[in-house]
Coordinates of C-alpha atoms in Angstrom, one line a residue:
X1 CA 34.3 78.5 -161.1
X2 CA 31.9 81.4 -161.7
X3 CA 29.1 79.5 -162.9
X4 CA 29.4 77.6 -159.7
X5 CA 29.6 80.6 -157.7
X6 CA 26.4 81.9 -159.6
X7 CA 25.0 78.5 -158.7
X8 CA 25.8 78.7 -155.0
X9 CA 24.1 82.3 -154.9
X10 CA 20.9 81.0 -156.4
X11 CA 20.8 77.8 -154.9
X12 CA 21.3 79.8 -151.4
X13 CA 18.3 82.6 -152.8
X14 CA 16.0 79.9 -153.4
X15 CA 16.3 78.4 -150.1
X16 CA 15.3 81.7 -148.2
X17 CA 12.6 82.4 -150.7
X18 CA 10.9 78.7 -149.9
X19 CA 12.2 79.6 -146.4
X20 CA 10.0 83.0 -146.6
X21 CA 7.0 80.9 -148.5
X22 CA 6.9 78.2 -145.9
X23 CA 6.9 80.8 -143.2
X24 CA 3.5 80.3 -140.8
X25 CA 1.6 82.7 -140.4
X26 CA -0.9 81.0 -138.0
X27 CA 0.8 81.6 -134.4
X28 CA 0.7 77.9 -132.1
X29 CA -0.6 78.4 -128.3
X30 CA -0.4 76.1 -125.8
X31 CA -1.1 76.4 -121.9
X32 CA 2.5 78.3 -120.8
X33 CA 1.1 81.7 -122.9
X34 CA -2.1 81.6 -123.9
X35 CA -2.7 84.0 -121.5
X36 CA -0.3 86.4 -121.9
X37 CA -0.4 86.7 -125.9
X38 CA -4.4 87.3 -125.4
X39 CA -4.2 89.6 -123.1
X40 CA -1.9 91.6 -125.1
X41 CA -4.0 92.1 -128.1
X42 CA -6.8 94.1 -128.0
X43 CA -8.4 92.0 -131.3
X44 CA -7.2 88.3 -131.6
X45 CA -8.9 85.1 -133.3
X46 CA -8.0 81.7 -132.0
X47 CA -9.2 78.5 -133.6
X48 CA -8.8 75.4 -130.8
X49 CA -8.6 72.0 -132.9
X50 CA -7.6 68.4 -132.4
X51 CA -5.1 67.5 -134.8
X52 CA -7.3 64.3 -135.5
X53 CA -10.1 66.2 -136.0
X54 CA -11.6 65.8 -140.0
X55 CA -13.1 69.4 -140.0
X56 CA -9.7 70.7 -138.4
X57 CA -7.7 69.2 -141.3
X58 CA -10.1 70.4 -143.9
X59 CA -9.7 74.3 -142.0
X60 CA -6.2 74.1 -141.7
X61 CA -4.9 75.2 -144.9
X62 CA -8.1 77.8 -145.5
X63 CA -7.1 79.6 -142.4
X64 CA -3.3 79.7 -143.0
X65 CA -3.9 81.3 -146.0
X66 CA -6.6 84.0 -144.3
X67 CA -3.6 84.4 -141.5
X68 CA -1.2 85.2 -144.6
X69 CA -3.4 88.2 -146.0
X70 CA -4.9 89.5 -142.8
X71 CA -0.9 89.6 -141.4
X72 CA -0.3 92.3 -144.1
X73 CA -3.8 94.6 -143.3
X74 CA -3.2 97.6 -141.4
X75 CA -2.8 97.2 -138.5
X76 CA -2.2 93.6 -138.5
X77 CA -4.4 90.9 -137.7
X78 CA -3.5 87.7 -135.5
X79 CA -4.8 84.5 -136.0
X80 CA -4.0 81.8 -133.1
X81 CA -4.5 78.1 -132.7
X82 CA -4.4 75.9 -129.8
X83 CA -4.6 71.9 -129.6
X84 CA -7.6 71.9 -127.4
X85 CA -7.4 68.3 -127.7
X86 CA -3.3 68.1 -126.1
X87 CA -3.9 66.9 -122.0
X88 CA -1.5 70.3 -120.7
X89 CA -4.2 72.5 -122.3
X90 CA -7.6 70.7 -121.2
X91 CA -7.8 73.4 -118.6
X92 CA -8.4 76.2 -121.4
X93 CA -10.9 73.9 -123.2
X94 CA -12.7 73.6 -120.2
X95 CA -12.4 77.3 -119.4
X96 CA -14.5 78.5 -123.0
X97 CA -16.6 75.6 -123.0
X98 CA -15.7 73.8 -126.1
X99 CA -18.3 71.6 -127.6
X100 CA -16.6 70.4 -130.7
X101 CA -13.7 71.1 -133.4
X102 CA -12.8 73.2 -134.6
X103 CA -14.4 75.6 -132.3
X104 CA -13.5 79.4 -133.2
X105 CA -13.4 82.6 -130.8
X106 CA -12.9 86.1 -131.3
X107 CA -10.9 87.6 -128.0
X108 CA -11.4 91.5 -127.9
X109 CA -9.7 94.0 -125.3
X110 CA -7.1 92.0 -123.9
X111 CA -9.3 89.1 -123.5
X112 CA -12.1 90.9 -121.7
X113 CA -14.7 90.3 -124.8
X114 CA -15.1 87.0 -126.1
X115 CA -17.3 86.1 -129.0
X116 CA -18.0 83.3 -131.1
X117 CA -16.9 83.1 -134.6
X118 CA -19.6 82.3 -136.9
X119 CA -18.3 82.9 -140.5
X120 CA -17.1 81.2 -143.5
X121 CA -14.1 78.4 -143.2
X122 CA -12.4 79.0 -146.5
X123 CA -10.0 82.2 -147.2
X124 CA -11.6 84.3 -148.7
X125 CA -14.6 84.2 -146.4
X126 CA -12.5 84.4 -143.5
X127 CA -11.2 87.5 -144.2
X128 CA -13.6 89.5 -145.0
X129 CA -15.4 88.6 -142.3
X130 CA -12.9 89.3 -139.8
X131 CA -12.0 92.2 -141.5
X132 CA -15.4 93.3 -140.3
X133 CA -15.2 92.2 -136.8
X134 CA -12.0 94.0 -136.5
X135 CA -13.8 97.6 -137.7
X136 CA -16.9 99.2 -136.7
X137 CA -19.8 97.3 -134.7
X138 CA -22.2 99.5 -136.4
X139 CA -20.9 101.7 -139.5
X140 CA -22.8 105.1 -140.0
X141 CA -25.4 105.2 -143.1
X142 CA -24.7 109.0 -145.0
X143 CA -26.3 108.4 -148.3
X144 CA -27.8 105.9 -150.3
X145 CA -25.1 105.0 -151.6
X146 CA -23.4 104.1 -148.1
X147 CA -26.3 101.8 -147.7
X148 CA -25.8 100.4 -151.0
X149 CA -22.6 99.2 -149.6
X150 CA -23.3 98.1 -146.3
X151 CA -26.7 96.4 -146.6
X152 CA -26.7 93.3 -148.4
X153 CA -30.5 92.5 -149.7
X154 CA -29.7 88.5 -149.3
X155 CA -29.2 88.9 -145.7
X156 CA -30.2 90.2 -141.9
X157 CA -29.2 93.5 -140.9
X158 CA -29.7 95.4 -137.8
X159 CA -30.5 99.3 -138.6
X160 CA -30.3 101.8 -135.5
X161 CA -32.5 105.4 -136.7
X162 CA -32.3 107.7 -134.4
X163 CA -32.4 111.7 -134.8
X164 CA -28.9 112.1 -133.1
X165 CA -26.1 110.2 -132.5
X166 CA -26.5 110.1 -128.5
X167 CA -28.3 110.0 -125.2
X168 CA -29.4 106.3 -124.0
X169 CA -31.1 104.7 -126.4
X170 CA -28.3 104.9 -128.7
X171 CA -26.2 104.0 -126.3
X172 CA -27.8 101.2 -125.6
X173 CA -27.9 100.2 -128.9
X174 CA -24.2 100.2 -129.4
X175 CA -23.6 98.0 -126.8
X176 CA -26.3 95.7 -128.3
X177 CA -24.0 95.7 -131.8
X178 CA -21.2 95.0 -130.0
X179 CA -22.3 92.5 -127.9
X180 CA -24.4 90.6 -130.9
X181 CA -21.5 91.8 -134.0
X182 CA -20.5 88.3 -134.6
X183 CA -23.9 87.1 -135.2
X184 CA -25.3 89.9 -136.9
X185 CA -24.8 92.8 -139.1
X186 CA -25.5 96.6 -137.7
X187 CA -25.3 100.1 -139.1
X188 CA -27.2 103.2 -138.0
X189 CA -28.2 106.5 -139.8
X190 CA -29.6 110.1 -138.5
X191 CA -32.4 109.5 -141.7
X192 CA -34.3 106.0 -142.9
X193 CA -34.5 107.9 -146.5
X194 CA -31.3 106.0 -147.2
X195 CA -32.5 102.6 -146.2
X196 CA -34.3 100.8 -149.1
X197 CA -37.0 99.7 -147.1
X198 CA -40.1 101.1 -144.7
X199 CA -40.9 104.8 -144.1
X200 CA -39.3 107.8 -142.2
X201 CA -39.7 107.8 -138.6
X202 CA -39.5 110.6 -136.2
X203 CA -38.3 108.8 -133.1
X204 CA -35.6 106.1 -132.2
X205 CA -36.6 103.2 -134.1
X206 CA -34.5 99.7 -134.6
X207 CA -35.6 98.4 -137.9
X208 CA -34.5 94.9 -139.0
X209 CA -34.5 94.2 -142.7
X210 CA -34.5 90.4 -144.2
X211 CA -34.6 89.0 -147.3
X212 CA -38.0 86.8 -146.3
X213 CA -41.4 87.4 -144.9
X214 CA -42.5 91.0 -144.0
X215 CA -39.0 92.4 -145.5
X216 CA -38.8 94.5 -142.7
X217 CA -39.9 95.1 -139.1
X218 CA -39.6 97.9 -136.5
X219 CA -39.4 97.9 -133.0
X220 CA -39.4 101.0 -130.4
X221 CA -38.3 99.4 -126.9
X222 CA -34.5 100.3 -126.5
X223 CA -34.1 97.7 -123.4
X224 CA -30.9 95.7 -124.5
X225 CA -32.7 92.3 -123.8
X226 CA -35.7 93.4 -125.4
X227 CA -33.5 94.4 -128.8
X228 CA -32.2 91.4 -127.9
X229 CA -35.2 88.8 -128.0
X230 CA -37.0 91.0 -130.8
X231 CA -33.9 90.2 -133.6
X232 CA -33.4 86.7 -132.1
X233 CA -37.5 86.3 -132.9
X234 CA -37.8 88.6 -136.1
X235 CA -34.7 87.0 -138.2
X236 CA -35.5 83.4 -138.2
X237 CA -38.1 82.7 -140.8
X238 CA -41.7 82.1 -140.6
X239 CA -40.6 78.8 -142.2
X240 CA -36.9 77.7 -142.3
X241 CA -36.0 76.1 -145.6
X242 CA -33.6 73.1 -144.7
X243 CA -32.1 72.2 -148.3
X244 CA -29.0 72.6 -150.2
X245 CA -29.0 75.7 -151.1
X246 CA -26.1 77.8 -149.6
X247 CA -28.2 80.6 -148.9
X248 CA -30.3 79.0 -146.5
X249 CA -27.5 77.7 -144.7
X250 CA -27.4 80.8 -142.2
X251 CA -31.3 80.2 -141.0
X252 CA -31.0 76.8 -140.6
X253 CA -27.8 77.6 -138.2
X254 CA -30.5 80.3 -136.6
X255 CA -33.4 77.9 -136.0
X256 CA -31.0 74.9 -134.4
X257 CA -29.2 77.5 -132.7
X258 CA -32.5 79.5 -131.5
X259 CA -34.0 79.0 -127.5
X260 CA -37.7 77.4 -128.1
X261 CA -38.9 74.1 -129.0
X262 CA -38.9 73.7 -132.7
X263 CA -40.9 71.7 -135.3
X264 CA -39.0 69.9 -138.1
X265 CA -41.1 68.7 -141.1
X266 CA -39.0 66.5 -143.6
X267 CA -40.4 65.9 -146.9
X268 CA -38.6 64.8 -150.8
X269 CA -38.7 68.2 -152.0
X270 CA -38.5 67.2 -156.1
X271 CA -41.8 65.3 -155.4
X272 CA -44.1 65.9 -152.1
X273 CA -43.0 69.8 -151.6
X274 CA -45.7 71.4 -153.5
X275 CA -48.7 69.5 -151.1
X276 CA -46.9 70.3 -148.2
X277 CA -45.2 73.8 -148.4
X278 CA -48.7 75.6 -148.0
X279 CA -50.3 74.2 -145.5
X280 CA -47.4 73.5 -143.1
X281 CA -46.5 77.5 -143.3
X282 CA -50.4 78.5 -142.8
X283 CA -49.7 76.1 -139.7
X284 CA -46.8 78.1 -138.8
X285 CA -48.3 81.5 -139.6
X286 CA -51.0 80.7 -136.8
X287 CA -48.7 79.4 -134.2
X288 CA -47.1 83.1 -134.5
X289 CA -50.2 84.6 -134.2
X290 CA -51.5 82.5 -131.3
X291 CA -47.9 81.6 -129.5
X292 CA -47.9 77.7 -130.0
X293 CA -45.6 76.9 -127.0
X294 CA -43.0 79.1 -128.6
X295 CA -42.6 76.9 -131.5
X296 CA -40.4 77.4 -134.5
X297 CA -40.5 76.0 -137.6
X298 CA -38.3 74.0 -140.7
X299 CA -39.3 72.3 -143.5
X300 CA -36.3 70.0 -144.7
X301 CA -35.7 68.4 -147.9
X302 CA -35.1 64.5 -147.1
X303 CA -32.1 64.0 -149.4
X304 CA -30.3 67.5 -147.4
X305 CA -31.7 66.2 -143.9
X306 CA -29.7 62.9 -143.8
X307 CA -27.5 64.2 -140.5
X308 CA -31.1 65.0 -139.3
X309 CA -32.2 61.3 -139.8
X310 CA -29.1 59.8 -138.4
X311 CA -29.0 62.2 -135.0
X312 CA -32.9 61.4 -134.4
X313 CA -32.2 57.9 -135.1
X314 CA -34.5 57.8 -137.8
X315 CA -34.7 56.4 -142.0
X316 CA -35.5 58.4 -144.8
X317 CA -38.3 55.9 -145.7
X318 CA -40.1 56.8 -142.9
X319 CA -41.0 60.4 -144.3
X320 CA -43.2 62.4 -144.3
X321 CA -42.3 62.7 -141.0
X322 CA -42.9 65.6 -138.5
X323 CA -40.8 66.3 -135.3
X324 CA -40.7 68.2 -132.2
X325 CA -37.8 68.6 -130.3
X326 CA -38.2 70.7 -126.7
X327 CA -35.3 72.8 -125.1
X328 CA -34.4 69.9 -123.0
X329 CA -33.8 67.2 -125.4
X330 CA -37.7 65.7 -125.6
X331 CA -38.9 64.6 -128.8
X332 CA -42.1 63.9 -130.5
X333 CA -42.6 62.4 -134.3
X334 CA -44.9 61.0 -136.6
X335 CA -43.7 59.4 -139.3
X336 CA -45.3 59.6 -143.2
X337 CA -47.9 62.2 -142.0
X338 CA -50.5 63.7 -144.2
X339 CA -50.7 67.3 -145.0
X340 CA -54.1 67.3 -143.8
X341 CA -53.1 65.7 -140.6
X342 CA -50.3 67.9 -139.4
X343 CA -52.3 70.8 -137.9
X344 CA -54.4 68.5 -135.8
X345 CA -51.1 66.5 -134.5
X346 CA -49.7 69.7 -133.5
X347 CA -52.6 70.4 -131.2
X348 CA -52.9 67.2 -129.9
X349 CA -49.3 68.5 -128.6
X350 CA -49.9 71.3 -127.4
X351 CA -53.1 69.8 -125.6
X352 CA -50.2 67.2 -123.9
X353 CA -51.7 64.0 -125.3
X354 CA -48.7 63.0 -127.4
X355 CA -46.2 60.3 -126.2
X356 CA -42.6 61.7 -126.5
X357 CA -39.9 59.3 -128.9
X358 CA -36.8 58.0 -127.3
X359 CA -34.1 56.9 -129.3
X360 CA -32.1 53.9 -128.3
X361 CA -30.1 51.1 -129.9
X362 CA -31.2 47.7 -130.2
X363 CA -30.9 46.0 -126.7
X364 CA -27.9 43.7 -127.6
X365 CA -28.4 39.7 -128.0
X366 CA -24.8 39.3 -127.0
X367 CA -23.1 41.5 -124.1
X368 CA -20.1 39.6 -123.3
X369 CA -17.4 41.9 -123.7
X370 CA -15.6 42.8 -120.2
X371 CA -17.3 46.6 -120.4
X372 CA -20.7 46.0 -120.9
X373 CA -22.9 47.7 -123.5
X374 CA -25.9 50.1 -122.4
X375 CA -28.4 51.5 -124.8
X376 CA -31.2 54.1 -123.5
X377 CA -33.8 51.4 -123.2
X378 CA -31.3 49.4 -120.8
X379 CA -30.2 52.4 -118.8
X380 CA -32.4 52.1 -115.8
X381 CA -32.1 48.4 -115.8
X382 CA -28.2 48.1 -116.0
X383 CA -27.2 51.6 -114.2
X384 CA -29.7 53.7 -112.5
X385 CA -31.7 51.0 -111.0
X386 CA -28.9 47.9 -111.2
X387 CA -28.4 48.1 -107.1
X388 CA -24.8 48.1 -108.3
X389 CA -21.8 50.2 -108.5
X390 CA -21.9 51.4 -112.3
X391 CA -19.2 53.5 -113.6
X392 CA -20.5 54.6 -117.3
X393 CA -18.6 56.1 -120.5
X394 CA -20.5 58.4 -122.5
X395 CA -18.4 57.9 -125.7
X396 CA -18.8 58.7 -129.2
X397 CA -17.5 56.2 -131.9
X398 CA -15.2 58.9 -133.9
X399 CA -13.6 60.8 -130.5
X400 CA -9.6 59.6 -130.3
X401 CA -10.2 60.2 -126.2
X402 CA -12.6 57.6 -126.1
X403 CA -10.9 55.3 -128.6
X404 CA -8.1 56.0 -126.1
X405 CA -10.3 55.1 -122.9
X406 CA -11.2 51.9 -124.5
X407 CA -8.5 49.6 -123.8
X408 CA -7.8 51.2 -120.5
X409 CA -11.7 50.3 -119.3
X410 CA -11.5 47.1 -120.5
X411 CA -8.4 46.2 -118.2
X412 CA -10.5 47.8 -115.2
X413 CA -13.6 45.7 -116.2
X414 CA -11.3 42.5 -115.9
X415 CA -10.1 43.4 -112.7
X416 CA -13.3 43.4 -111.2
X417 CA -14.9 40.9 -113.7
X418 CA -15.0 38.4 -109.8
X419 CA -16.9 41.4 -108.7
X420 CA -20.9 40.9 -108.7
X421 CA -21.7 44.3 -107.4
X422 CA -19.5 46.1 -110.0
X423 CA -20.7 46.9 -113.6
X424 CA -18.0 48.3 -116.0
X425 CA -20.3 50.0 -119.0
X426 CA -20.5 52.0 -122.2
X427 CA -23.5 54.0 -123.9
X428 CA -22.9 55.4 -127.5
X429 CA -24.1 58.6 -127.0
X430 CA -24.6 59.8 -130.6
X431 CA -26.5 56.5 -131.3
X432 CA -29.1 57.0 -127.6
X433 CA -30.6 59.6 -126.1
X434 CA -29.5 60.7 -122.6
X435 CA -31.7 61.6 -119.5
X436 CA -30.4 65.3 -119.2
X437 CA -32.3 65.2 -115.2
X438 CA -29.6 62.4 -114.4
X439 CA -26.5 62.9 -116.9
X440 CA -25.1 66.4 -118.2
X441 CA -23.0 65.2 -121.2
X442 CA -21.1 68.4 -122.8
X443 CA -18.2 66.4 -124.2
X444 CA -16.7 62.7 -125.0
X445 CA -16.2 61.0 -123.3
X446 CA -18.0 61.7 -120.3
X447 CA -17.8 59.3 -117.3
X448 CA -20.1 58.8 -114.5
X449 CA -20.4 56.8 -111.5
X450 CA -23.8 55.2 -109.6
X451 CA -22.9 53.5 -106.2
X452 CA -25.1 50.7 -105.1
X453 CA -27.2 52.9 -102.9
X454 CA -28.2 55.4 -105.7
X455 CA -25.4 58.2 -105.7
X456 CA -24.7 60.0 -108.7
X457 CA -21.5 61.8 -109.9
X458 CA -19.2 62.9 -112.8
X459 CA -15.3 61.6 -112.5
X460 CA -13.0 63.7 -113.8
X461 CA -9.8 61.7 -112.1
X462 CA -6.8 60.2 -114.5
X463 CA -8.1 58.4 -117.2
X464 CA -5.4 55.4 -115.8
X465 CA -6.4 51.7 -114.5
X466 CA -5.4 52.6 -111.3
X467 CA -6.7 56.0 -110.8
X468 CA -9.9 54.5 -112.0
X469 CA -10.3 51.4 -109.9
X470 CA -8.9 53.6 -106.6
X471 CA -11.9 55.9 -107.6
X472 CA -14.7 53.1 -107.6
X473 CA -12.9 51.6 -104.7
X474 CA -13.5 55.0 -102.7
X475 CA -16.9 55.6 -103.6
X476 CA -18.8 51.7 -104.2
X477 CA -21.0 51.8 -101.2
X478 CA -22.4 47.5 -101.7
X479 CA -26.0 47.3 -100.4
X480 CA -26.1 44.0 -98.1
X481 CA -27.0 40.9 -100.0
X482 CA -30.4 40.4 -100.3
X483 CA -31.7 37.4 -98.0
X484 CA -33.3 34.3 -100.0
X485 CA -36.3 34.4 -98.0
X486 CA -36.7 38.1 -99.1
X487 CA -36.1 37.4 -102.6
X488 CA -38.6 35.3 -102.7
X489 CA -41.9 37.2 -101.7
X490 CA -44.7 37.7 -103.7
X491 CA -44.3 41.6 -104.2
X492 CA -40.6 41.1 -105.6
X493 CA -41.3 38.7 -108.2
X494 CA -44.3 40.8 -109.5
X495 CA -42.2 43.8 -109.5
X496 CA -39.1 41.7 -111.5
X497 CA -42.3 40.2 -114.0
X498 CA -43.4 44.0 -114.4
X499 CA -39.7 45.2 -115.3
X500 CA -39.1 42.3 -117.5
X501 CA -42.6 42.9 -119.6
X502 CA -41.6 47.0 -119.3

C-alpha cells in the first residue's frame, strides 16, 4: 500500500510537470481582444499566420521556444499570434496590410507605434533581436570598449556624433532611430575617437559604417527624411551579391525591398563570375556617379537565383541574363548577354529604346473548363476588351482561399454557362504579370469585375454562389447585340484580322 501511495504521488508529480512543460507560452488572439491586449502593452510582438501556411509551420515551434525565454526577461516579454487567415479576423489583416505569412509586427505604446519585424525566425535569433527592440533605440558609445560591443563590423550601423546630448538635431535624430529601429542598428557618442572608423568631427555629424564599399560615410543634414533617404541610399551596396552566403542575405532583402528601379544580372558564379564581376560594378560605379534613372544593382549566382527565374518566368539556360525591373512592375531583359555588351544595353534604356518583357503563360489549346483560363497575353482579349461581363480571380496555385473559391466559381460559371455575355475566368497571378493601371492585386485571391460597357471594380462581397451571381446580376450592364449588317463592314473585320495577327 505504500509503494502504491508513492506511486500515486509521482504519477500525480509527473502530470503537472508535463502539465508545466506543455504550458504555451505564445498567447492566441483573435478579433474579440486583439485590441484590448495591444493596447495594454506598451511593447508587444504579434506574428499573424495561416495555419496552412508552410513558413508558419516551420516558425511555429522556433517562436514558442523564443516566447519561453523572453517570458522569464525582466520585465517580461509577450509574444502574440493571430490566425490572419480565420474569416472573424480578416478585418485585422486588412487593417495592417498583410501581404503574406507569416507576417510579423512589433506594437509599441499601446499600439500607437507599429513596426515591422525583420529579424531571424529561429530562437535564438529571435531573442536577441527583440531583446534589442525592447531596450534602447540608440544606446550611448562611452569608450572603445562600448563600441566594441555595440558595433558589429559585419554589419550597418547608424552612429549619431554630436558635441552634446541635446537641442534639435539630436532630437531629430532620436526620432529617426526610433522610427527606423527595426530595420537598422543606432548608437550615438559625445566623441568619434571611440568609433573604429573615420576621423573626429567638430559638429553634428551622422556617420554610417558598413562592412562594403567606402566602409564609412558621413552626412551633415539633420532633416528626418533626408537622414532618412541618405541610409536607405548609403547601406545597399554599390553591387548586391545575390548568393548563398548567409551574410549577404540582409542586402539582398535591402535591394528588393529598396524604392528605385533595380538591375539584376544573373550569372553561374563557379564559372562566368570572374568575366563579369568587374565590368558589371564599373557599370554600376558610373550609374552612381551619373544617376542612371535611380538604378540599383545585384549580381546573382544562377544556382541561388532559381525563385528569381521562376517569378520573372524565366530558365536558368537562358543566362547570362540582365534585368530591369521599374517601381511599377515593368520589366526589361536580355538573355545570355556579353560582358562587353551590358553597358551599351543599359543606355539603350535609359535612352527609352528598349521593349519592356511581359510574362504570360502559354495561351491554352484547350479552355473548356466552366471558369475559363486567362493568361496576360489573353487579358485584353477575354476581359478588358471581351464587350462582356467578366468577373476575374486573381489566384495563386498554393493559397487555401483560392483553392476554397474554386469549386464555388465553378458552380457560378454553370449557372450562367446559357449566358453569352457572361465570362467566368481565372489568371494565375504568380505565373502572369498584371497591369497594375487596371488591377491592384495585394492578396489571393483577388476578384474583379468588367461589365460589358467597360466598368471596372474590386468585389469584396461573400465568397458564396449566390452572393456572387446576385453581385454580377446587379452590376452586368449587356451592350445591345450587335446588328449583322454592322458586323459585317469592312472596318470591323480589319480590326478583328488586326487583333487576331496582334
Amino acid at each position: 500500500m505504500v509503494w502504491r501511495g508513492i506511486f500515486v504521488i509521482l504519477s500525480v508529480l509527473f502530470a503537472v510537470c508535463v502539465a508545466v512543460e506543455e504550458k504555451e507560452h505564445v498567447l492566441t488572439l483573435d478579433h474579440t481582444n486583439f485590441t484590448d491586449v495591444v493596447s495594454n502593452h506598451n511593447f508587444i510582438v504579434v506574428e499573424f499566420y495561416a495555419p496552412w501556411c508552410g513558413h508558419c509551420q516551420k516558425l511555429a515551434p522556433e517562436y514558442e521556444k523564443a516566447a519561453s525565454v523572453l517570458s522569464s526577461h525582466d520585465p517580461p516579454i509577450v509574444l502574440a499570434k493571430i490566425d490572419a487567415s480565420d474569416e472573424a479576423n480578416r478585418g485585422l489583416a486588412t487593417q495592417y496590410q498583410l501581404k503574406g505569412f507569416p507576417t510579423i509586427k512589433i506594437f509599441r505604446n499601446g499600439g500607437n507605434n507599429i513596426q515591422e519585424y525583420n529579424g531571424p525566425r529561429e530562437a535564438d535569433g529571435i531573442v536577441a533581436y527583440i531583446k534589442k527592440q525592447s531596450g534602447p533605440a540608440s544606446p550611448e558609445i562611452k569608450s572603445k570598449e562600448d563600441a566594441a560591443n555595440v558595433i558589429d563590423e559585419k554589419k550597418i550601423i547608424v552612429v549619431g556624433i554630436f558635441q552634446e546630448l541635446s537641442g534639435e538635431k539630436f532630437e531629430n535624430y532620436t526620432t529617426l532611430a526610433e522610427k527606423l529601429r527595426a530595420d537598422y542598428d543606432f548608437a550615438h557618442t559625445v566623441d568619434a575617437k571611440f568609433l573604429p572608423r573615420g576621423e573626429q568631427v567638430d559638429k553634428p555629424t551622422l556617420r554610417l559604417l558598413k562592412p562594403f564599399d567606402e566602409l564609412f560615410v558621413d552626412f551633415e543634414d539633420f532633416e528626418v527624411e533626408a537622414m532618412e533617404k541618405f541610409i536607405a541610399e548609403s547601406s545597399i551596396p554599390i553591387v548586391t551579391y545575390f548568393d548563398k552566403d548567409p551574410e549577404n542575405s540582409i542586402y539582398v532583402s535591402k535591394f528588393f525591398n529598396g524604392i528605385g528601379a533595380k538591375a539584376m544580372l544573373f550569372v553561374n558564379f563557379s564559372t562566368e563570375l570572374d568575366a563579369f564581376q568587374s565590368k558589371y560594378k564599373d557599370v554600376a560605379v558610373l550609374n552612381k556617379e551619373n544617376g542612371l534613372k535611380g538604378l540599383s544593382f545585384l549580381l546573382g549566382d544562377v544556382e541561388a537565383g532559381e525563385g528569381a527565374f521562376s517569378y520573372f518566368g524565366l530558365k536558368p539556360e537562358q543566362a547570362p541574363l540582365i534585368i530591369i525591373m521599374e517601381n511599377d512592375g515593368q520589366k526589361y531583359l536580355k538573355a545570355h548577354v556579353e560582358p562587353d555588351a551590358i553597358a551599351s544595353w543599359l543606355k539603350d534604356y535609359k535612352d527609352g529604346k528598349l521593349k519592356p518583357y511581359v510574362k504570360s503563360q502559354p495561351i491554352p489549346e484547350v479552355n473548356d473548363e466552366p471558369v475559363k483560363v486567362v493568361v496576360r497575353d489573353t487579358l485584353e482579349k477575354m476581359v478588358l476588351n471581351s464587350g462582356k461581363n467578366v468577373l476575374l480571380e486573381f489566384y495563386a496555385p498554393w493559397c487555401g482561399h483560392c483553392k476554397a473559391l474554386a469549386p464555388i466559381l465553378d458552380e457560378v460559371a454553370v449557372s450562367f454557362e446559357k449566358d453569352s455575355n457572361v465570362l467566368i475566368a481565372k489568371l494565375d497571378a504568380t505565373a502572369n504579370d498584371i497591369r497594375t493601371d487596371e488591377f491592384d492585386v495585394k492578396g489571393f485571391p483577388t476578384v474583379y469585375f468588367k461589365s460589358a460597357s467597360g466598368k471596372l471594380s474590386q468585389y469584396n462581397g461573400e465568397r458564396t454562389k449566390e452572393a456572387i451571381i446576385e453581385f454580377i446580376q446587379q452590376n452586368r450592364d449587356d451592350k445591345p447585340a450587335q446588328s449583322e449588317a454592322d458586323s459585317t463592314t469592312p472596318e470591323s473585320v480589319n480590326t478583328d484580322s488586326a487583333k487576331d495577327e496582334l
